């Protein structure tokens, strides 16, 4: 939840849109910017899957993206072998390793293309640096140096 919270706070300060077809889970290490492992990744992925079903019932065919800690990829892959819901067939499951990557993927536009995904670490570092400058605070990314405490101060 800390990754989602940090994305929400920073996007509000910067005026960046977080697209409503993005869902993210994972802990955030404020000193390194790493996205940490969590439990129940597969079950958390079922939430955006259900929301996709609701949207489709309303005629909305917008793709859905579920971002989760890359460290949970093996666990999620194992759980998907017996998944009766078809999670990976219906939504894009994207492993993320860092806050810049997660922030970029949350704010890059309504569709995540293959090129965007392949360069998300690189583009994320650039976007986060530009975002920090734009909000004109004393926040610095080296990486995410005490992100939350800097916002509060």
XYZ file of C-alpha atoms in Angstrom, residues 87-150:
64
model
C -6.204 -13.446 -14.551
C -3.325 -13.113 -17.039
C -5.619 -13.675 -20.015
C -7.833 -10.745 -19.035
C -5.555 -8.111 -17.499
C -1.912 -7.168 -17.996
C 0.177 -8.194 -14.999
C 3.327 -6.055 -14.850
C 6.147 -6.728 -12.373
C 7.774 -3.518 -11.121
C 11.081 -3.091 -9.326
C 11.304 0.593 -8.469
C 9.243 3.618 -7.588
C 10.282 5.577 -10.708
C 9.102 2.701 -12.890
C 5.830 2.356 -10.973
C 5.171 6.106 -11.056
C 5.842 6.300 -14.773
C 3.608 3.324 -15.565
C 0.835 4.825 -13.420
C 0.927 8.187 -15.203
C 2.205 7.531 -18.751
C -1.145 7.495 -20.550
C -4.227 5.292 -20.827
C -2.458 2.463 -22.706
C 0.854 0.812 -21.819
C 2.483 -0.270 -25.083
C 5.289 -2.789 -25.439
C 7.764 0.082 -26.004
C 6.569 1.880 -22.871
C 6.926 -1.311 -20.835
C 10.380 -2.146 -22.221
C 11.715 1.321 -21.393
C 9.734 1.975 -18.213
C 12.778 1.974 -15.920
C 14.627 4.481 -18.107
C 11.562 6.652 -18.793
C 10.595 6.429 -15.120
C 13.895 7.836 -13.901
C 13.552 10.767 -16.309
C 9.905 11.426 -15.444
C 10.469 11.283 -11.699
C 13.415 13.680 -11.921
C 11.344 16.119 -13.997
C 8.372 15.728 -11.663
C 10.466 16.506 -8.588
C 11.766 19.679 -10.236
C 8.262 20.667 -11.341
C 6.699 20.494 -7.906
C 9.401 22.864 -6.612
C 9.901 21.296 -3.226
C 12.991 20.247 -1.392
C 12.343 16.628 -2.372
C 15.305 14.902 -3.927
C 15.492 11.537 -5.574
C 18.647 9.853 -4.514
C 16.618 7.530 -4.591
C 13.452 8.756 -2.867
C 15.477 10.136 -0.006
C 13.061 9.912 2.889
C 10.168 10.597 0.513
C 7.377 10.686 3.040
C 9.218 12.684 5.708
C 10.227 15.313 3.117
